[in-house]
Amino acid sequence: MALSSSLTSAVSVRRRANVPAPAVESRFDRRLGKILAHATEVFYDKGYEGASMRDLARSSGMSLSGLYYYFESKEKLLYLIQKHTFSTIVERLRERLDEVSDPEQRIRVFILNHLEYFLANQKAMKVLSHEAEVLKNGFASEIASLKRTYYRMCVGLLDDFKAVKELEFSTRMAVLSLFGMMNWIYTWYNPRVDADAEHLAREMSDIFLRGIGGATQSAAASKKSQKKKATSN
């Protein structure tokens, strides 16, 4: 996990301990991961506004002063949860896309990557969806930049697919519609009834790809109809 780089206090911990950097960073990262998992649980149960630093400290098993030593506010914890989520998704997606060249399959990889992560982290998904506007200033800017990177990756995939298939549709509308399909899955997904991420991704991909293909056919039919009317007049 790369999150420890955002905590400058980790450096002082390493120096005071006087042990090799990799070992301390590994232990620190594992501890940080557990703290973020506990913080996610608290934000999920109580909401950002309803959660206090005391709640977060109690959940993580840290003293209140110890929590404040590493995290000056609960906003910092929410920022780290969001940063970890989007950084992980983007990193995994890039690795997977390196292995696929077909434009349609790349879109399917995008959808699978997204669903796999969020079905495995449904509480984090709810926290991200419900607390998207909480972060301010520098925290908000950094997370917004990560979101833009992810959005632009999807736009690029759709533009490539559109060019190869010679389709006509609004890339922006298609991308935002796709995120709408994927991001709210936590509100209805039931593992006892619904299929796993791979099966869901395959069906969702089929629905989405047929949809943008149908939009092109509809646009072509509309143009043909308008041309016929103009000719008859």
PDB file of N, CA and C in Angstrom, residues 33-121:
ATOM      1  N   GLY A  33      -3.533   0.035   7.114  1.00  0.00           N
ATOM      2  CA  GLY A  33      -4.631  -0.627   6.427  1.00  0.00           C
ATOM      3  C   GLY A  33      -5.734  -1.033   7.394  1.00  0.00           C
ATOM      4  N   LYS A  34      -5.359  -1.528   8.565  1.00  0.00           N
ATOM      5  CA  LYS A  34      -6.345  -1.923   9.573  1.00  0.00           C
ATOM      6  C   LYS A  34      -7.101  -0.710  10.108  1.00  0.00           C
ATOM      7  N   ILE A  35      -6.373   0.383  10.321  1.00  0.00           N
ATOM      8  CA  ILE A  35      -7.015   1.606  10.821  1.00  0.00           C
ATOM      9  C   ILE A  35      -8.034   2.117   9.807  1.00  0.00           C
ATOM     10  N   LEU A  36      -7.657   2.114   8.533  1.00  0.00           N
ATOM     11  CA  LEU A  36      -8.577   2.585   7.489  1.00  0.00           C
ATOM     12  C   LEU A  36      -9.798   1.669   7.384  1.00  0.00           C
ATOM     13  N   ALA A  37      -9.593   0.378   7.569  1.00  0.00           N
ATOM     14  CA  ALA A  37     -10.721  -0.564   7.527  1.00  0.00           C
ATOM     15  C   ALA A  37     -11.688  -0.280   8.674  1.00  0.00           C
ATOM     16  N   HIS A  38     -11.138  -0.025   9.873  1.00  0.00           N
ATOM     17  CA  HIS A  38     -11.989   0.304  11.020  1.00  0.00           C
ATOM     18  C   HIS A  38     -12.699   1.638  10.799  1.00  0.00           C
ATOM     19  N   ALA A  39     -11.990   2.613  10.245  1.00  0.00           N
ATOM     20  CA  ALA A  39     -12.588   3.924   9.981  1.00  0.00           C
ATOM     21  C   ALA A  39     -13.726   3.792   8.970  1.00  0.00           C
ATOM     22  N   THR A  40     -13.542   2.949   7.969  1.00  0.00           N
ATOM     23  CA  THR A  40     -14.590   2.713   6.980  1.00  0.00           C
ATOM     24  C   THR A  40     -15.840   2.156   7.644  1.00  0.00           C
ATOM     25  N   GLU A  41     -15.653   1.223   8.580  1.00  0.00           N
ATOM     26  CA  GLU A  41     -16.775   0.635   9.296  1.00  0.00           C
ATOM     27  C   GLU A  41     -17.541   1.720  10.068  1.00  0.00           C
ATOM     28  N   VAL A  42     -16.803   2.595  10.739  1.00  0.00           N
ATOM     29  CA  VAL A  42     -17.443   3.648  11.537  1.00  0.00           C
ATOM     30  C   VAL A  42     -18.198   4.622  10.644  1.00  0.00           C
ATOM     31  N   PHE A  43     -17.565   5.066   9.554  1.00  0.00           N
ATOM     32  CA  PHE A  43     -18.238   5.989   8.636  1.00  0.00           C
ATOM     33  C   PHE A  43     -19.462   5.320   7.997  1.00  0.00           C
ATOM     34  N   TYR A  44     -19.358   4.041   7.733  1.00  0.00           N
ATOM     35  CA  TYR A  44     -20.478   3.292   7.146  1.00  0.00           C
ATOM     36  C   TYR A  44     -21.648   3.241   8.128  1.00  0.00           C
ATOM     37  N   ASP A  45     -21.367   2.967   9.394  1.00  0.00           N
ATOM     38  CA  ASP A  45     -22.420   2.814  10.396  1.00  0.00           C
ATOM     39  C   ASP A  45     -23.015   4.149  10.850  1.00  0.00           C
ATOM     40  N   LYS A  46     -22.158   5.164  11.017  1.00  0.00           N
ATOM     41  CA  LYS A  46     -22.613   6.411  11.620  1.00  0.00           C
ATOM     42  C   LYS A  46     -22.663   7.589  10.656  1.00  0.00           C
ATOM     43  N   GLY A  47     -22.070   7.424   9.474  1.00  0.00           N
ATOM     44  CA  GLY A  47     -21.961   8.560   8.577  1.00  0.00           C
ATOM     45  C   GLY A  47     -20.804   9.439   9.004  1.00  0.00           C
ATOM     46  N   TYR A  48     -20.290  10.239   8.080  1.00  0.00           N
ATOM     47  CA  TYR A  48     -19.138  11.082   8.405  1.00  0.00           C
ATOM     48  C   TYR A  48     -19.472  12.083   9.507  1.00  0.00           C
ATOM     49  N   GLU A  49     -20.601  12.748   9.379  1.00  0.00           N
ATOM     50  CA  GLU A  49     -20.971  13.768  10.370  1.00  0.00           C
ATOM     51  C   GLU A  49     -21.231  13.160  11.743  1.00  0.00           C
ATOM     52  N   GLY A  50     -21.788  11.953  11.766  1.00  0.00           N
ATOM     53  CA  GLY A  50     -22.127  11.330  13.041  1.00  0.00           C
ATOM     54  C   GLY A  50     -20.958  10.669  13.740  1.00  0.00           C
ATOM     55  N   ALA A  51     -19.856  10.475  13.032  1.00  0.00           N
ATOM     56  CA  ALA A  51     -18.682   9.814  13.621  1.00  0.00           C
ATOM     57  C   ALA A  51     -17.765  10.824  14.287  1.00  0.00           C
ATOM     58  N   SER A  52     -17.198  10.439  15.404  1.00  0.00           N
ATOM     59  CA  SER A  52     -16.244  11.303  16.113  1.00  0.00           C
ATOM     60  C   SER A  52     -14.869  10.643  16.113  1.00  0.00           C
ATOM     61  N   MET A  53     -13.857  11.436  16.394  1.00  0.00           N
ATOM     62  CA  MET A  53     -12.510  10.883  16.497  1.00  0.00           C
ATOM     63  C   MET A  53     -12.439   9.853  17.623  1.00  0.00           C
ATOM     64  N   ARG A  54     -13.240  10.052  18.665  1.00  0.00           N
ATOM     65  CA  ARG A  54     -13.270   9.076  19.764  1.00  0.00           C
ATOM     66  C   ARG A  54     -13.841   7.745  19.273  1.00  0.00           C
ATOM     67  N   ASP A  55     -14.885   7.816  18.451  1.00  0.00           N
ATOM     68  CA  ASP A  55     -15.451   6.591  17.858  1.00  0.00           C
ATOM     69  C   ASP A  55     -14.401   5.877  17.020  1.00  0.00           C
ATOM     70  N   LEU A  56     -13.664   6.647  16.221  1.00  0.00           N
ATOM     71  CA  LEU A  56     -12.650   6.079  15.331  1.00  0.00           C
ATOM     72  C   LEU A  56     -11.502   5.460  16.126  1.00  0.00           C
ATOM     73  N   ALA A  57     -11.114   6.133  17.216  1.00  0.00           N
ATOM     74  CA  ALA A  57     -10.040   5.600  18.055  1.00  0.00           C
ATOM     75  C   ALA A  57     -10.478   4.309  18.730  1.00  0.00           C
ATOM     76  N   ARG A  58     -11.684   4.302  19.257  1.00  0.00           N
ATOM     77  CA  ARG A  58     -12.195   3.112  19.944  1.00  0.00           C
ATOM     78  C   ARG A  58     -12.277   1.930  18.981  1.00  0.00           C
ATOM     79  N   SER A  59     -12.747   2.178  17.765  1.00  0.00           N
ATOM     80  CA  SER A  59     -12.894   1.108  16.783  1.00  0.00           C
ATOM     81  C   SER A  59     -11.548   0.527  16.376  1.00  0.00           C
ATOM     82  N   SER A  60     -10.548   1.380  16.228  1.00  0.00           N
ATOM     83  CA  SER A  60      -9.230   0.922  15.773  1.00  0.00           C
ATOM     84  C   SER A  60      -8.360   0.387  16.896  1.00  0.00           C
ATOM     85  N   GLY A  61      -8.804   0.556  18.139  1.00  0.00           N
ATOM     86  CA  GLY A  61      -8.030   0.071  19.265  1.00  0.00           C
ATOM     87  C   GLY A  61      -6.888   0.992  19.654  1.00  0.00           C
ATOM     88  N   MET A  62      -6.920   2.227  19.174  1.00  0.00           N
ATOM     89  CA  MET A  62      -5.881   3.200  19.508  1.00  0.00           C
ATOM     90  C   MET A  62      -6.403   4.152  20.570  1.00  0.00           C
ATOM     91  N   SER A  63      -5.475   4.784  21.268  1.00  0.00           N
ATOM     92  CA  SER A  63      -5.880   5.856  22.167  1.00  0.00           C
ATOM     93  C   SER A  63      -6.256   7.060  21.325  1.00  0.00           C
ATOM     94  N   LEU A  64      -7.057   7.956  21.886  1.00  0.00           N
ATOM     95  CA  LEU A  64      -7.453   9.148  21.154  1.00  0.00           C
ATOM     96  C   LEU A  64      -6.236   9.996  20.797  1.00  0.00           C
ATOM     97  N   SER A  65      -5.305  10.122  21.749  1.00  0.00           N
ATOM     98  CA  SER A  65      -4.093  10.912  21.485  1.00  0.00           C
ATOM     99  C   SER A  65      -3.235  10.238  20.413  1.00  0.00           C
ATOM    100  N   GLY A  66      -3.200   8.900  20.431  1.00  0.00           N
ATOM    101  CA  GLY A  66      -2.429   8.180  19.423  1.00  0.00           C
ATOM    102  C   GLY A  66      -3.001   8.371  18.031  1.00  0.00           C
ATOM    103  N   LEU A  67      -4.333   8.379  17.940  1.00  0.00           N
ATOM    104  CA  LEU A  67      -4.971   8.589  16.645  1.00  0.00           C
ATOM    105  C   LEU A  67      -4.682   9.996  16.125  1.00  0.00           C
ATOM    106  N   TYR A  68      -4.765  10.975  17.021  1.00  0.00           N
ATOM    107  CA  TYR A  68      -4.480  12.354  16.612  1.00  0.00           C
ATOM    108  C   TYR A  68      -3.013  12.534  16.223  1.00  0.00           C
ATOM    109  N   TYR A  69      -2.139  11.715  16.759  1.00  0.00           N
ATOM    110  CA  TYR A  69      -0.713  11.824  16.427  1.00  0.00           C
ATOM    111  C   TYR A  69      -0.479  11.569  14.937  1.00  0.00           C
ATOM    112  N   TYR A  70      -1.197  10.590  14.402  1.00  0.00           N
ATOM    113  CA  TYR A  70      -1.028  10.232  12.997  1.00  0.00           C
ATOM    114  C   TYR A  70      -2.040  10.910  12.071  1.00  0.00           C
ATOM    115  N   PHE A  71      -3.224  11.178  12.593  1.00  0.00           N
ATOM    116  CA  PHE A  71      -4.282  11.750  11.768  1.00  0.00           C
ATOM    117  C   PHE A  71      -4.863  12.957  12.493  1.00  0.00           C
ATOM    118  N   GLU A  72      -4.621  14.134  11.943  1.00  0.00           N
ATOM    119  CA  GLU A  72      -5.030  15.337  12.658  1.00  0.00           C
ATOM    120  C   GLU A  72      -6.536  15.551  12.677  1.00  0.00           C
ATOM    121  N   SER A  73      -7.281  14.808  11.855  1.00  0.00           N
ATOM    122  CA  SER A  73      -8.728  14.986  11.802  1.00  0.00           C
ATOM    123  C   SER A  73      -9.368  13.759  11.161  1.00  0.00           C
ATOM    124  N   LYS A  74     -10.676  13.630  11.328  1.00  0.00           N
ATOM    125  CA  LYS A  74     -11.377  12.527  10.663  1.00  0.00           C
ATOM    126  C   LYS A  74     -11.436  12.765   9.155  1.00  0.00           C
ATOM    127  N   GLU A  75     -11.285  14.033   8.747  1.00  0.00           N
ATOM    128  CA  GLU A  75     -11.229  14.325   7.308  1.00  0.00           C
ATOM    129  C   GLU A  75     -10.003  13.657   6.682  1.00  0.00           C
ATOM    130  N   LYS A  76      -8.899  13.615   7.408  1.00  0.00           N
ATOM    131  CA  LYS A  76      -7.688  12.972   6.901  1.00  0.00           C
ATOM    132  C   LYS A  76      -7.939  11.475   6.680  1.00  0.00           C
ATOM    133  N   LEU A  77      -8.676  10.868   7.588  1.00  0.00           N
ATOM    134  CA  LEU A  77      -8.979   9.447   7.442  1.00  0.00           C
ATOM    135  C   LEU A  77      -9.884   9.200   6.229  1.00  0.00           C
ATOM    136  N   LEU A  78     -10.889  10.050   6.051  1.00  0.00           N
ATOM    137  CA  LEU A  78     -11.770   9.899   4.901  1.00  0.00           C
ATOM    138  C   LEU A  78     -10.987  10.109   3.603  1.00  0.00           C
ATOM    139  N   TYR A  79     -10.096  11.074   3.614  1.00  0.00           N
ATOM    140  CA  TYR A  79      -9.238  11.319   2.444  1.00  0.00           C
ATOM    141  C   TYR A  79      -8.391  10.089   2.116  1.00  0.00           C
ATOM    142  N   LEU A  80      -7.801   9.466   3.127  1.00  0.00           N
ATOM    143  CA  LEU A  80      -6.961   8.285   2.897  1.00  0.00           C
ATOM    144  C   LEU A  80      -7.770   7.096   2.397  1.00  0.00           C
ATOM    145  N   ILE A  81      -9.001   6.949   2.890  1.00  0.00           N
ATOM    146  CA  ILE A  81      -9.874   5.878   2.400  1.00  0.00           C
ATOM    147  C   ILE A  81     -10.151   6.083   0.909  1.00  0.00           C
ATOM    148  N   GLN A  82     -10.488   7.310   0.546  1.00  0.00           N
ATOM    149  CA  GLN A  82     -10.795   7.593  -0.855  1.00  0.00           C
ATOM    150  C   GLN A  82      -9.550   7.474  -1.729  1.00  0.00           C
ATOM    151  N   LYS A  83      -8.430   7.961  -1.240  1.00  0.00           N
ATOM    152  CA  LYS A  83      -7.193   7.878  -2.019  1.00  0.00           C
ATOM    153  C   LYS A  83      -6.803   6.427  -2.254  1.00  0.00           C
ATOM    154  N   HIS A  84      -6.880   5.626  -1.219  1.00  0.00           N
ATOM    155  CA  HIS A  84      -6.529   4.209  -1.355  1.00  0.00           C
ATOM    156  C   HIS A  84      -7.451   3.518  -2.355  1.00  0.00           C
ATOM    157  N   THR A  85      -8.753   3.808  -2.262  1.00  0.00           N
ATOM    158  CA  THR A  85      -9.723   3.172  -3.157  1.00  0.00           C
ATOM    159  C   THR A  85      -9.435   3.492  -4.615  1.00  0.00           C
ATOM    160  N   PHE A  86      -9.348   4.772  -4.945  1.00  0.00           N
ATOM    161  CA  PHE A  86      -9.176   5.155  -6.348  1.00  0.00           C
ATOM    162  C   PHE A  86      -7.785   4.801  -6.867  1.00  0.00           C
ATOM    163  N   SER A  87      -6.774   4.923  -6.028  1.00  0.00           N
ATOM    164  CA  SER A  87      -5.423   4.552  -6.461  1.00  0.00           C
ATOM    165  C   SER A  87      -5.347   3.066  -6.772  1.00  0.00           C
ATOM    166  N   THR A  88      -5.974   2.247  -5.933  1.00  0.00           N
ATOM    167  CA  THR A  88      -5.954   0.801  -6.136  1.00  0.00           C
ATOM    168  C   THR A  88      -6.696   0.412  -7.411  1.00  0.00           C
ATOM    169  N   ILE A  89      -7.872   0.997  -7.615  1.00  0.00           N
ATOM    170  CA  ILE A  89      -8.660   0.679  -8.803  1.00  0.00           C
ATOM    171  C   ILE A  89      -7.902   1.049 -10.074  1.00  0.00           C
ATOM    172  N   VAL A  90      -7.324   2.244 -10.106  1.00  0.00           N
ATOM    173  CA  VAL A  90      -6.603   2.707 -11.299  1.00  0.00           C
ATOM    174  C   VAL A  90      -5.368   1.841 -11.557  1.00  0.00           C
ATOM    175  N   GLU A  91      -4.631   1.515 -10.504  1.00  0.00           N
ATOM    176  CA  GLU A  91      -3.425   0.703 -10.663  1.00  0.00           C
ATOM    177  C   GLU A  91      -3.772  -0.693 -11.208  1.00  0.00           C
ATOM    178  N   ARG A  92      -4.795  -1.322 -10.635  1.00  0.00           N
ATOM    179  CA  ARG A  92      -5.208  -2.648 -11.107  1.00  0.00           C
ATOM    180  C   ARG A  92      -5.709  -2.592 -12.549  1.00  0.00           C
ATOM    181  N   LEU A  93      -6.428  -1.533 -12.879  1.00  0.00           N
ATOM    182  CA  LEU A  93      -6.960  -1.405 -14.232  1.00  0.00           C
ATOM    183  C   LEU A  93      -5.830  -1.276 -15.251  1.00  0.00           C
ATOM    184  N   ARG A  94      -4.853  -0.461 -14.948  1.00  0.00           N
ATOM    185  CA  ARG A  94      -3.734  -0.285 -15.874  1.00  0.00           C
ATOM    186  C   ARG A  94      -3.003  -1.605 -16.125  1.00  0.00           C
ATOM    187  N   GLU A  95      -2.821  -2.370 -15.073  1.00  0.00           N
ATOM    188  CA  GLU A  95      -2.150  -3.664 -15.219  1.00  0.00           C
ATOM    189  C   GLU A  95      -2.950  -4.596 -16.117  1.00  0.00           C
ATOM    190  N   ARG A  96      -4.262  -4.604 -15.950  1.00  0.00           N
ATOM    191  CA  ARG A  96      -5.103  -5.484 -16.743  1.00  0.00           C
ATOM    192  C   ARG A  96      -5.194  -5.024 -18.204  1.00  0.00           C
ATOM    193  N   LEU A  97      -5.283  -3.734 -18.413  1.00  0.00           N
ATOM    194  CA  LEU A  97      -5.403  -3.221 -19.775  1.00  0.00           C
ATOM    195  C   LEU A  97      -4.130  -3.459 -20.586  1.00  0.00           C
ATOM    196  N   ASP A  98      -3.002  -3.548 -19.913  1.00  0.00           N
ATOM    197  CA  ASP A  98      -1.739  -3.827 -20.614  1.00  0.00           C
ATOM    198  C   ASP A  98      -1.768  -5.183 -21.316  1.00  0.00           C
ATOM    199  N   GLU A  99      -2.655  -6.058 -20.868  1.00  0.00           N
ATOM    200  CA  GLU A  99      -2.706  -7.420 -21.413  1.00  0.00           C
ATOM    201  C   GLU A  99      -3.790  -7.593 -22.478  1.00  0.00           C
ATOM    202  N   VAL A 100      -4.546  -6.527 -22.767  1.00  0.00           N
ATOM    203  CA  VAL A 100      -5.675  -6.631 -23.699  1.00  0.00           C
ATOM    204  C   VAL A 100      -5.589  -5.514 -24.731  1.00  0.00           C
ATOM    205  N   SER A 101      -5.829  -5.859 -26.008  1.00  0.00           N
ATOM    206  CA  SER A 101      -5.756  -4.848 -27.076  1.00  0.00           C
ATOM    207  C   SER A 101      -7.105  -4.600 -27.750  1.00  0.00           C
ATOM    208  N   ASP A 102      -7.985  -5.588 -27.753  1.00  0.00           N
ATOM    209  CA  ASP A 102      -9.277  -5.431 -28.416  1.00  0.00           C
ATOM    210  C   ASP A 102     -10.126  -4.383 -27.700  1.00  0.00           C
ATOM    211  N   PRO A 103     -10.646  -3.365 -28.415  1.00  0.00           N
ATOM    212  CA  PRO A 103     -11.393  -2.270 -27.788  1.00  0.00           C
ATOM    213  C   PRO A 103     -12.600  -2.724 -26.972  1.00  0.00           C
ATOM    214  N   GLU A 104     -13.347  -3.701 -27.499  1.00  0.00           N
ATOM    215  CA  GLU A 104     -14.509  -4.184 -26.740  1.00  0.00           C
ATOM    216  C   GLU A 104     -14.080  -4.908 -25.478  1.00  0.00           C
ATOM    217  N   GLN A 105     -13.070  -5.744 -25.565  1.00  0.00           N
ATOM    218  CA  GLN A 105     -12.593  -6.466 -24.391  1.00  0.00           C
ATOM    219  C   GLN A 105     -12.019  -5.520 -23.345  1.00  0.00           C
ATOM    220  N   ARG A 106     -11.443  -4.426 -23.767  1.00  0.00           N
ATOM    221  CA  ARG A 106     -10.891  -3.453 -22.822  1.00  0.00           C
ATOM    222  C   ARG A 106     -12.010  -2.796 -22.004  1.00  0.00           C
ATOM    223  N   ILE A 107     -13.143  -2.555 -22.642  1.00  0.00           N
ATOM    224  CA  ILE A 107     -14.292  -2.024 -21.903  1.00  0.00           C
ATOM    225  C   ILE A 107     -14.796  -3.072 -20.911  1.00  0.00           C
ATOM    226  N   ARG A 108     -14.833  -4.317 -21.338  1.00  0.00           N
ATOM    227  CA  ARG A 108     -15.266  -5.396 -20.443  1.00  0.00           C
ATOM    228  C   ARG A 108     -14.311  -5.539 -19.253  1.00  0.00           C
ATOM    229  N   VAL A 109     -13.024  -5.353 -19.501  1.00  0.00           N
ATOM    230  CA  VAL A 109     -12.033  -5.397 -18.425  1.00  0.00           C
ATOM    231  C   VAL A 109     -12.279  -4.255 -17.446  1.00  0.00           C
ATOM    232  N   PHE A 110     -12.579  -3.074 -17.977  1.00  0.00           N
ATOM    233  CA  PHE A 110     -12.873  -1.915 -17.128  1.00  0.00           C
ATOM    234  C   PHE A 110     -14.041  -2.216 -16.192  1.00  0.00           C
ATOM    235  N   ILE A 111     -15.107  -2.758 -16.737  1.00  0.00           N
ATOM    236  CA  ILE A 111     -16.304  -3.052 -15.939  1.00  0.00           C
ATOM    237  C   ILE A 111     -16.010  -4.139 -14.903  1.00  0.00           C
ATOM    238  N   LEU A 112     -15.315  -5.195 -15.304  1.00  0.00           N
ATOM    239  CA  LEU A 112     -14.978  -6.267 -14.372  1.00  0.00           C
ATOM    240  C   LEU A 112     -14.091  -5.757 -13.243  1.00  0.00           C
ATOM    241  N   ASN A 113     -13.098  -4.972 -13.574  1.00  0.00           N
ATOM    242  CA  ASN A 113     -12.183  -4.429 -12.571  1.00  0.00           C
ATOM    243  C   ASN A 113     -12.942  -3.605 -11.531  1.00  0.00           C
ATOM    244  N   HIS A 114     -13.862  -2.785 -12.005  1.00  0.00           N
ATOM    245  CA  HIS A 114     -14.653  -1.928 -11.120  1.00  0.00           C
ATOM    246  C   HIS A 114     -15.550  -2.767 -10.204  1.00  0.00           C
ATOM    247  N   LEU A 115     -16.291  -3.702 -10.789  1.00  0.00           N
ATOM    248  CA  LEU A 115     -17.229  -4.502 -10.001  1.00  0.00           C
ATOM    249  C   LEU A 115     -16.516  -5.413  -9.004  1.00  0.00           C
ATOM    250  N   GLU A 116     -15.411  -6.001  -9.416  1.00  0.00           N
ATOM    251  CA  GLU A 116     -14.670  -6.879  -8.502  1.00  0.00           C
ATOM    252  C   GLU A 116     -14.242  -6.120  -7.248  1.00  0.00           C
ATOM    253  N   TYR A 117     -13.697  -4.930  -7.447  1.00  0.00           N
ATOM    254  CA  TYR A 117     -13.210  -4.178  -6.297  1.00  0.00           C
ATOM    255  C   TYR A 117     -14.370  -3.762  -5.391  1.00  0.00           C
ATOM    256  N   PHE A 118     -15.419  -3.223  -5.976  1.00  0.00           N
ATOM    257  CA  PHE A 118     -16.483  -2.682  -5.150  1.00  0.00           C
ATOM    258  C   PHE A 118     -17.362  -3.746  -4.509  1.00  0.00           C
ATOM    259  N   LEU A 119     -17.490  -4.912  -5.132  1.00  0.00           N
ATOM    260  CA  LEU A 119     -18.239  -5.980  -4.468  1.00  0.00           C
ATOM    261  C   LEU A 119     -17.445  -6.538  -3.291  1.00  0.00           C
ATOM    262  N   ALA A 120     -16.132  -6.445  -3.367  1.00  0.00           N
ATOM    263  CA  ALA A 120     -15.284  -6.902  -2.263  1.00  0.00           C
ATOM    264  C   ALA A 120     -15.147  -5.834  -1.184  1.00  0.00           C
ATOM    265  N   ASN A 121     -15.565  -4.603  -1.506  1.00  0.00           N
ATOM    266  CA  ASN A 121     -15.417  -3.479  -0.563  1.00  0.00           C
ATOM    267  C   ASN A 121     -16.693  -2.640  -0.564  1.00  0.00           C
TER     268      ASN A 121
END
